A tleap script that builds the chain and sets N, CA, C and O, in Angstrom:
source leaprc.protein.ff14SB
mol = sequence {
  NALA SER SER GLY GLY GLN GLY GLY GLY GLN
  SER GLY SER SER TYR LYS VAL LEU VAL LEU
  ASP SER PHE THR ARG ASP VAL ILE THR PRO
  LEU LEU ARG LEU ASN ASP LEU ARG LYS CYS
  GLY VAL THR LEU TYR LEU LEU ILE ASP SER
  GLU ARG GLN ASN VAL PRO ASP VAL PRO ALA
  VAL TYR PHE VAL ARG ALA THR ASP VAL ASN
  VAL SER ARG VAL THR GLN ASP LEU ALA VAL
  GLY THR TYR ASP VAL ALA HIE LEU ASN PHE
  CCYS
}
set mol.1.N position { 100.170 94.489 121.406 }
set mol.1.CA position { 100.048 95.722 121.912 }
set mol.1.C position { 100.308 96.664 120.698 }
set mol.1.O position { 101.346 96.713 120.038 }
set mol.2.N position { 98.897 97.584 120.481 }
set mol.2.CA position { 99.068 98.388 119.283 }
set mol.2.C position { 100.143 99.810 119.615 }
set mol.2.O position { 99.972 100.524 120.603 }
set mol.3.N position { 100.787 99.943 119.017 }
set mol.3.CA position { 101.658 101.128 119.016 }
set mol.3.C position { 101.207 102.323 118.317 }
set mol.3.O position { 100.294 102.259 117.494 }
set mol.4.N position { 101.825 103.454 118.617 }
set mol.4.CA position { 101.952 104.725 117.884 }
set mol.4.C position { 100.997 104.733 116.790 }
set mol.4.O position { 100.011 104.201 117.300 }
set mol.5.N position { 100.716 105.005 115.650 }
set mol.5.CA position { 100.029 105.743 114.691 }
set mol.5.C position { 99.123 106.798 115.238 }
set mol.5.O position { 99.367 107.328 116.321 }
set mol.6.N position { 97.733 107.223 114.271 }
set mol.6.CA position { 97.259 108.585 114.359 }
set mol.6.C position { 96.048 108.077 115.190 }
set mol.6.O position { 95.699 106.900 115.107 }
set mol.7.N position { 95.352 109.045 116.061 }
set mol.7.CA position { 94.758 109.131 116.858 }
set mol.7.C position { 93.833 110.233 116.575 }
set mol.7.O position { 94.139 111.204 115.883 }
set mol.8.N position { 92.375 110.005 117.285 }
set mol.8.CA position { 91.826 110.770 116.528 }
set mol.8.C position { 90.464 110.417 115.526 }
set mol.8.O position { 89.367 110.974 115.578 }
set mol.9.N position { 90.866 109.379 114.656 }
set mol.9.CA position { 90.069 108.930 113.887 }
set mol.9.C position { 90.198 109.147 112.242 }
set mol.9.O position { 89.751 108.448 111.332 }
set mol.10.N position { 91.089 110.554 112.191 }
set mol.10.CA position { 91.138 110.316 110.695 }
set mol.10.C position { 92.450 110.122 110.450 }
set mol.10.O position { 93.418 110.351 111.174 }
set mol.11.N position { 92.365 109.505 108.938 }
set mol.11.CA position { 93.942 108.627 109.077 }
set mol.11.C position { 94.718 109.310 107.824 }
set mol.11.O position { 95.636 108.681 107.297 }
set mol.12.N position { 94.295 110.799 107.267 }
set mol.12.CA position { 95.396 111.351 106.231 }
set mol.12.C position { 95.188 110.914 105.299 }
set mol.12.O position { 94.068 110.699 104.836 }
set mol.13.N position { 96.454 110.631 104.701 }
set mol.13.CA position { 96.370 110.268 103.198 }
set mol.13.C position { 96.807 108.194 103.409 }
set mol.13.O position { 96.812 107.365 102.499 }
set mol.14.N position { 97.014 108.030 104.436 }
set mol.14.CA position { 97.449 106.703 104.531 }
set mol.14.C position { 96.394 105.768 104.628 }
set mol.14.O position { 95.409 106.230 105.204 }
set mol.15.N position { 96.265 104.312 104.151 }
set mol.15.CA position { 95.024 103.705 104.503 }
set mol.15.C position { 95.560 102.350 105.179 }
set mol.15.O position { 96.759 102.081 105.100 }
set mol.16.N position { 94.706 101.538 105.813 }
set mol.16.CA position { 95.351 100.383 106.973 }
set mol.16.C position { 94.267 99.110 106.480 }
set mol.16.O position { 93.189 99.330 105.927 }
set mol.17.N position { 94.706 97.989 106.748 }
set mol.17.CA position { 93.809 96.890 106.805 }
set mol.17.C position { 94.006 96.142 108.166 }
set mol.17.O position { 94.987 95.889 108.866 }
set mol.18.N position { 92.907 95.941 108.233 }
set mol.18.CA position { 92.289 95.443 109.202 }
set mol.18.C position { 92.405 94.091 109.272 }
set mol.18.O position { 92.533 93.706 108.110 }
set mol.19.N position { 92.430 93.038 110.120 }
set mol.19.CA position { 92.896 91.606 110.287 }
set mol.19.C position { 92.318 90.582 111.277 }
set mol.19.O position { 92.849 90.408 112.374 }
set mol.20.N position { 91.352 89.982 110.928 }
set mol.20.CA position { 90.361 89.607 112.071 }
set mol.20.C position { 90.340 88.359 112.181 }
set mol.20.O position { 90.938 87.901 111.208 }
set mol.21.N position { 90.093 87.813 112.627 }
set mol.21.CA position { 89.558 86.110 113.005 }
set mol.21.C position { 88.404 86.127 112.937 }
set mol.21.O position { 87.814 87.202 113.047 }
set mol.22.N position { 87.597 84.733 112.701 }
set mol.22.CA position { 85.928 84.680 112.989 }
set mol.22.C position { 85.482 85.355 114.049 }
set mol.22.O position { 84.565 86.172 113.973 }
set mol.23.N position { 86.217 85.006 115.321 }
set mol.23.CA position { 85.368 85.647 116.880 }
set mol.23.C position { 85.429 86.930 116.958 }
set mol.23.O position { 84.428 87.489 117.407 }
set mol.24.N position { 86.370 87.605 116.632 }
set mol.24.CA position { 86.403 89.030 116.362 }
set mol.24.C position { 85.732 90.011 115.441 }
set mol.24.O position { 85.196 91.093 115.685 }
set mol.25.N position { 85.891 89.397 114.399 }
set mol.25.CA position { 84.825 89.812 113.110 }
set mol.25.C position { 83.082 89.786 113.615 }
set mol.25.O position { 82.311 90.716 113.377 }
set mol.26.N position { 82.737 88.641 114.271 }
set mol.26.CA position { 81.634 88.998 115.256 }
set mol.26.C position { 81.547 89.931 116.191 }
set mol.26.O position { 80.500 90.552 116.376 }
set mol.27.N position { 82.656 90.137 116.895 }
set mol.27.CA position { 82.770 91.009 117.946 }
set mol.27.C position { 82.220 92.136 117.447 }
set mol.27.O position { 81.174 92.497 117.986 }
set mol.28.N position { 82.859 93.116 116.118 }
set mol.28.CA position { 82.744 94.021 115.931 }
set mol.28.C position { 81.824 94.548 114.868 }
set mol.28.O position { 81.590 95.708 114.529 }
set mol.29.N position { 81.308 93.261 114.375 }
set mol.29.CA position { 80.467 93.692 113.005 }
set mol.29.C position { 78.944 94.809 113.928 }
set mol.29.O position { 78.602 95.910 113.494 }
set mol.30.N position { 78.357 94.192 115.075 }
set mol.30.CA position { 77.410 94.824 115.535 }
set mol.30.C position { 77.768 96.090 116.474 }
set mol.30.O position { 77.074 96.482 117.412 }
set mol.31.N position { 78.774 96.553 116.113 }
set mol.31.CA position { 79.474 97.678 117.029 }
set mol.31.C position { 80.162 98.662 115.781 }
set mol.31.O position { 80.459 99.782 116.197 }
set mol.32.N position { 80.484 98.407 114.217 }
set mol.32.CA position { 80.879 99.241 113.795 }
set mol.32.C position { 80.095 99.201 112.267 }
set mol.32.O position { 79.382 98.290 111.847 }
set mol.33.N position { 80.388 100.240 111.702 }
set mol.33.CA position { 79.896 99.728 110.239 }
set mol.33.C position { 81.231 100.093 109.331 }
set mol.33.O position { 82.277 100.594 109.744 }
set mol.34.N position { 80.853 99.640 107.776 }
set mol.34.CA position { 81.763 99.849 107.090 }
set mol.34.C position { 81.978 101.369 107.425 }
set mol.34.O position { 82.802 101.388 108.339 }
set mol.35.N position { 81.661 102.476 107.145 }
set mol.35.CA position { 81.692 104.078 107.184 }
set mol.35.C position { 82.643 104.415 108.630 }
set mol.35.O position { 83.476 105.298 108.833 }
set mol.36.N position { 82.114 103.275 109.545 }
set mol.36.CA position { 83.274 103.654 110.744 }
set mol.36.C position { 84.565 103.444 110.684 }
set mol.36.O position { 85.397 104.271 111.056 }
set mol.37.N position { 84.876 102.119 110.125 }
set mol.37.CA position { 86.294 101.751 109.809 }
set mol.37.C position { 87.056 102.497 108.870 }
set mol.37.O position { 88.279 102.628 108.885 }
set mol.38.N position { 85.915 103.182 107.704 }
set mol.38.CA position { 87.069 103.840 106.742 }
set mol.38.C position { 87.405 105.301 107.434 }
set mol.38.O position { 88.426 105.940 107.178 }
set mol.39.N position { 86.231 105.783 108.480 }
set mol.39.CA position { 86.805 107.011 109.059 }
set mol.39.C position { 88.362 106.515 109.573 }
set mol.39.O position { 89.362 107.132 109.207 }
set mol.40.N position { 88.424 105.488 110.343 }
set mol.40.CA position { 89.410 105.502 110.673 }
set mol.40.C position { 90.555 104.963 109.906 }
set mol.40.O position { 91.564 104.663 110.544 }
set mol.41.N position { 90.539 104.836 108.923 }
set mol.41.CA position { 91.268 104.668 107.697 }
set mol.41.C position { 91.230 103.191 107.743 }
set mol.41.O position { 92.435 102.980 107.882 }
set mol.42.N position { 90.858 102.408 107.728 }
set mol.42.CA position { 90.529 100.969 107.218 }
set mol.42.C position { 89.835 101.212 106.131 }
set mol.42.O position { 88.884 101.993 106.104 }
set mol.43.N position { 90.384 100.372 104.867 }
set mol.43.CA position { 90.119 100.380 103.315 }
set mol.43.C position { 89.376 98.761 103.164 }
set mol.43.O position { 88.491 98.284 102.455 }
set mol.44.N position { 90.086 98.358 104.021 }
set mol.44.CA position { 89.676 96.809 103.573 }
set mol.44.C position { 90.244 95.919 104.972 }
set mol.44.O position { 91.172 96.216 105.725 }
set mol.45.N position { 89.510 94.967 105.003 }
set mol.45.CA position { 89.299 93.766 106.287 }
set mol.45.C position { 89.507 92.848 105.681 }
set mol.45.O position { 89.144 92.705 104.514 }
set mol.46.N position { 90.390 91.695 106.610 }
set mol.46.CA position { 90.387 90.686 105.981 }
set mol.46.C position { 90.514 89.703 107.148 }
set mol.46.O position { 90.865 90.156 108.237 }
set mol.47.N position { 90.185 88.012 106.975 }
set mol.47.CA position { 90.322 86.953 107.616 }
set mol.47.C position { 91.534 86.864 107.772 }
set mol.47.O position { 92.144 87.323 106.806 }
set mol.48.N position { 92.498 86.270 108.979 }
set mol.48.CA position { 93.651 85.866 109.119 }
set mol.48.C position { 93.379 84.639 108.749 }
set mol.48.O position { 94.506 84.148 108.800 }
set mol.49.N position { 92.665 83.782 108.408 }
set mol.49.CA position { 92.991 82.230 108.284 }
set mol.49.C position { 92.497 82.570 106.442 }
set mol.49.O position { 92.564 81.614 105.669 }
set mol.50.N position { 92.218 83.398 106.118 }
set mol.50.CA position { 92.167 83.375 104.229 }
set mol.50.C position { 93.664 83.556 103.551 }
set mol.50.O position { 94.690 83.754 104.203 }
set mol.51.N position { 93.597 83.464 102.325 }
set mol.51.CA position { 94.692 83.787 101.289 }
set mol.51.C position { 94.536 85.335 101.758 }
set mol.51.O position { 93.448 85.845 102.026 }
set mol.52.N position { 95.740 85.981 101.816 }
set mol.52.CA position { 95.992 87.187 101.537 }
set mol.52.C position { 97.377 87.417 100.955 }
set mol.52.O position { 98.407 86.789 101.200 }
set mol.53.N position { 97.204 88.385 100.184 }
set mol.53.CA position { 98.484 88.814 99.282 }
set mol.53.C position { 99.398 89.754 99.850 }
set mol.53.O position { 98.990 90.764 100.424 }
set mol.54.N position { 100.628 89.479 99.723 }
set mol.54.CA position { 101.550 90.604 100.465 }
set mol.54.C position { 101.181 92.253 99.926 }
set mol.54.O position { 101.439 92.593 98.771 }
set mol.55.N position { 100.613 93.104 100.826 }
set mol.55.CA position { 100.951 94.540 100.675 }
set mol.55.C position { 101.583 95.491 101.493 }
set mol.55.O position { 101.130 96.301 102.302 }
set mol.56.N position { 102.842 95.198 101.078 }
set mol.56.CA position { 104.433 95.799 101.662 }
set mol.56.C position { 104.316 97.048 102.387 }
set mol.56.O position { 104.591 97.340 103.551 }
set mol.57.N position { 103.794 97.782 101.321 }
set mol.57.CA position { 103.692 99.331 101.791 }
set mol.57.C position { 102.512 100.003 102.963 }
set mol.57.O position { 102.575 101.084 103.547 }
set mol.58.N position { 101.602 99.087 103.037 }
set mol.58.CA position { 100.197 99.205 103.819 }
set mol.58.C position { 100.287 98.383 105.166 }
set mol.58.O position { 100.495 97.174 105.263 }
set mol.59.N position { 100.022 99.583 106.504 }
set mol.59.CA position { 100.036 98.772 107.501 }
set mol.59.C position { 98.974 98.105 108.085 }
set mol.59.O position { 97.927 98.722 107.886 }
set mol.60.N position { 98.857 97.315 108.587 }
set mol.60.CA position { 97.816 96.103 109.252 }
set mol.60.C position { 97.521 96.467 110.659 }
set mol.60.O position { 98.323 97.210 111.226 }
set mol.61.N position { 96.700 96.133 111.160 }
set mol.61.CA position { 96.094 96.001 112.381 }
set mol.61.C position { 95.341 94.816 113.044 }
set mol.61.O position { 94.111 94.763 113.075 }
set mol.62.N position { 95.889 94.183 113.398 }
set mol.62.CA position { 95.478 92.817 113.948 }
set mol.62.C position { 94.118 92.833 114.691 }
set mol.62.O position { 93.777 94.008 114.829 }
set mol.63.N position { 93.576 92.323 115.009 }
set mol.63.CA position { 92.541 92.080 116.153 }
set mol.63.C position { 92.431 90.689 116.137 }
set mol.63.O position { 92.218 90.358 114.971 }
set mol.64.N position { 92.469 89.796 116.810 }
set mol.64.CA position { 92.754 88.327 116.994 }
set mol.64.C position { 92.632 88.020 118.114 }
set mol.64.O position { 93.076 88.783 118.972 }
set mol.65.N position { 91.956 86.733 118.511 }
set mol.65.CA position { 92.076 85.844 119.914 }
set mol.65.C position { 93.660 85.502 119.545 }
set mol.65.O position { 94.188 85.382 118.439 }
set mol.66.N position { 94.441 85.346 121.405 }
set mol.66.CA position { 95.610 84.959 121.038 }
set mol.66.C position { 95.898 83.351 121.407 }
set mol.66.O position { 96.390 82.858 122.422 }
set mol.67.N position { 95.392 82.725 120.172 }
set mol.67.CA position { 95.385 81.436 119.924 }
set mol.67.C position { 97.027 80.953 119.109 }
set mol.67.O position { 97.727 81.766 118.506 }
set mol.68.N position { 97.253 79.977 119.224 }
set mol.68.CA position { 98.338 79.103 118.688 }
set mol.68.C position { 98.445 79.353 117.226 }
set mol.68.O position { 99.528 79.641 116.718 }
set mol.69.N position { 97.479 79.261 116.620 }
set mol.69.CA position { 97.145 79.694 115.385 }
set mol.69.C position { 97.376 80.551 114.853 }
set mol.69.O position { 98.077 80.568 113.842 }
set mol.70.N position { 96.764 81.676 115.468 }
set mol.70.CA position { 96.616 82.962 115.073 }
set mol.70.C position { 97.673 83.820 115.267 }
set mol.70.O position { 97.791 84.949 114.791 }
set mol.71.N position { 98.626 83.090 116.166 }
set mol.71.CA position { 99.819 83.958 116.549 }
set mol.71.C position { 100.560 83.073 115.552 }
set mol.71.O position { 101.166 83.843 114.806 }
set mol.72.N position { 100.744 82.066 115.269 }
set mol.72.CA position { 101.408 81.644 114.047 }
set mol.72.C position { 101.701 82.298 112.551 }
set mol.72.O position { 102.625 82.458 111.754 }
set mol.73.N position { 100.148 82.594 112.728 }
set mol.73.CA position { 99.961 83.386 111.183 }
set mol.73.C position { 100.446 84.546 111.167 }
set mol.73.O position { 101.063 84.896 110.161 }
set mol.74.N position { 100.273 85.582 112.445 }
set mol.74.CA position { 100.964 86.764 112.502 }
set mol.74.C position { 102.488 86.404 112.266 }
set mol.74.O position { 102.915 86.852 111.202 }
set mol.75.N position { 103.320 85.758 112.957 }
set mol.75.CA position { 105.067 85.269 112.625 }
set mol.75.C position { 104.828 85.214 111.535 }
set mol.75.O position { 105.269 86.254 111.047 }
set mol.76.N position { 104.317 84.541 110.683 }
set mol.76.CA position { 104.303 84.008 109.300 }
set mol.76.C position { 104.370 85.508 108.407 }
set mol.76.O position { 105.188 85.835 107.547 }
set mol.77.N position { 103.188 86.280 108.955 }
set mol.77.CA position { 103.546 87.680 107.991 }
set mol.77.C position { 104.237 88.554 108.111 }
set mol.77.O position { 104.485 89.404 107.256 }
set mol.78.N position { 104.863 88.448 109.726 }
set mol.78.CA position { 105.833 89.675 109.807 }
set mol.78.C position { 107.014 89.288 109.430 }
set mol.78.O position { 107.963 90.072 109.427 }
set mol.79.N position { 107.126 87.960 109.041 }
set mol.79.CA position { 108.561 87.087 108.420 }
set mol.79.C position { 108.811 87.580 107.177 }
set mol.79.O position { 109.914 87.997 106.825 }
set mol.80.N position { 107.438 87.538 106.220 }
set mol.80.CA position { 107.960 87.695 104.757 }
set mol.80.C position { 107.485 88.806 104.550 }
set mol.80.O position { 107.156 88.950 103.373 }
set mol.81.N position { 107.236 89.980 105.424 }
set mol.81.CA position { 106.888 91.281 104.862 }
set mol.81.C position { 105.273 91.490 104.536 }
set mol.81.O position { 105.055 92.348 103.681 }
set mol.82.N position { 104.379 90.979 104.966 }
set mol.82.CA position { 103.035 91.054 104.349 }
set mol.82.C position { 102.548 92.597 104.495 }
set mol.82.O position { 101.830 93.294 103.778 }
set mol.83.N position { 103.102 92.799 105.488 }
set mol.83.CA position { 102.730 94.502 105.363 }
set mol.83.C position { 103.460 95.177 106.200 }
set mol.83.O position { 104.155 94.603 107.038 }
set mol.84.N position { 103.394 96.684 106.068 }
set mol.84.CA position { 104.747 97.331 106.112 }
set mol.84.C position { 104.682 97.449 107.906 }
set mol.84.O position { 105.577 97.110 108.680 }
set mol.85.N position { 103.430 97.995 108.230 }
set mol.85.CA position { 103.709 97.925 110.103 }
set mol.85.C position { 102.691 96.838 110.483 }
set mol.85.O position { 101.698 96.518 109.830 }
set mol.86.N position { 103.095 96.342 111.612 }
set mol.86.CA position { 101.912 95.783 112.330 }
set mol.86.C position { 101.421 96.115 113.446 }
set mol.86.O position { 102.314 96.278 114.278 }
set mol.87.N position { 100.213 96.322 113.913 }
set mol.87.CA position { 99.792 96.702 115.099 }
set mol.87.C position { 98.802 95.393 115.583 }
set mol.87.O position { 97.777 95.006 115.020 }
set mol.88.N position { 99.456 94.832 116.830 }
set mol.88.CA position { 98.525 93.287 116.883 }
set mol.88.C position { 97.974 94.087 118.344 }
set mol.88.O position { 98.481 94.768 119.236 }
set mol.89.N position { 96.573 93.532 117.972 }
set mol.89.CA position { 95.695 93.714 119.200 }
set mol.89.C position { 95.058 92.084 119.522 }
set mol.89.O position { 94.675 91.256 118.695 }
set mol.90.N position { 95.093 92.002 120.680 }
set mol.90.CA position { 94.628 90.771 120.950 }
set mol.90.C position { 93.080 90.896 121.588 }
set mol.90.O position { 92.587 91.944 122.004 }
set mol.91.N position { 92.430 89.580 121.566 }
set mol.91.CA position { 90.876 89.946 122.133 }
set mol.91.C position { 90.594 88.570 123.355 }
set mol.91.O position { 89.537 88.508 123.982 }
savepdb mol mol.pdb
quit
C-alpha cells in the first residue's frame, strides 16, 4: 500500500523514482505521458528487473505485479537502502 506523500500532483522540491515491471509499464504507457509523470514529481522511471544504482536520498514508488520475483527485488532494494522511502503498489 502506498502511504503518505504529497497529494494533488505537485511535488514541491522533491522528486521520485517510479519502478515498474514490464506489465505495469504497458498499463500506464497509454494512460500517462512523461509530462504527466513529471507533474507528479516523477523524474525517472526504471524497470524492476534492470540494473539500478542506489539513490538513497530519493523516494521510490513501486507499481508492480505481486509476483515472487518482484517481491524479492523490492525486499532486496529495501535491505540495501536503494531508495530513501518506498511506496509499494501492487497491480
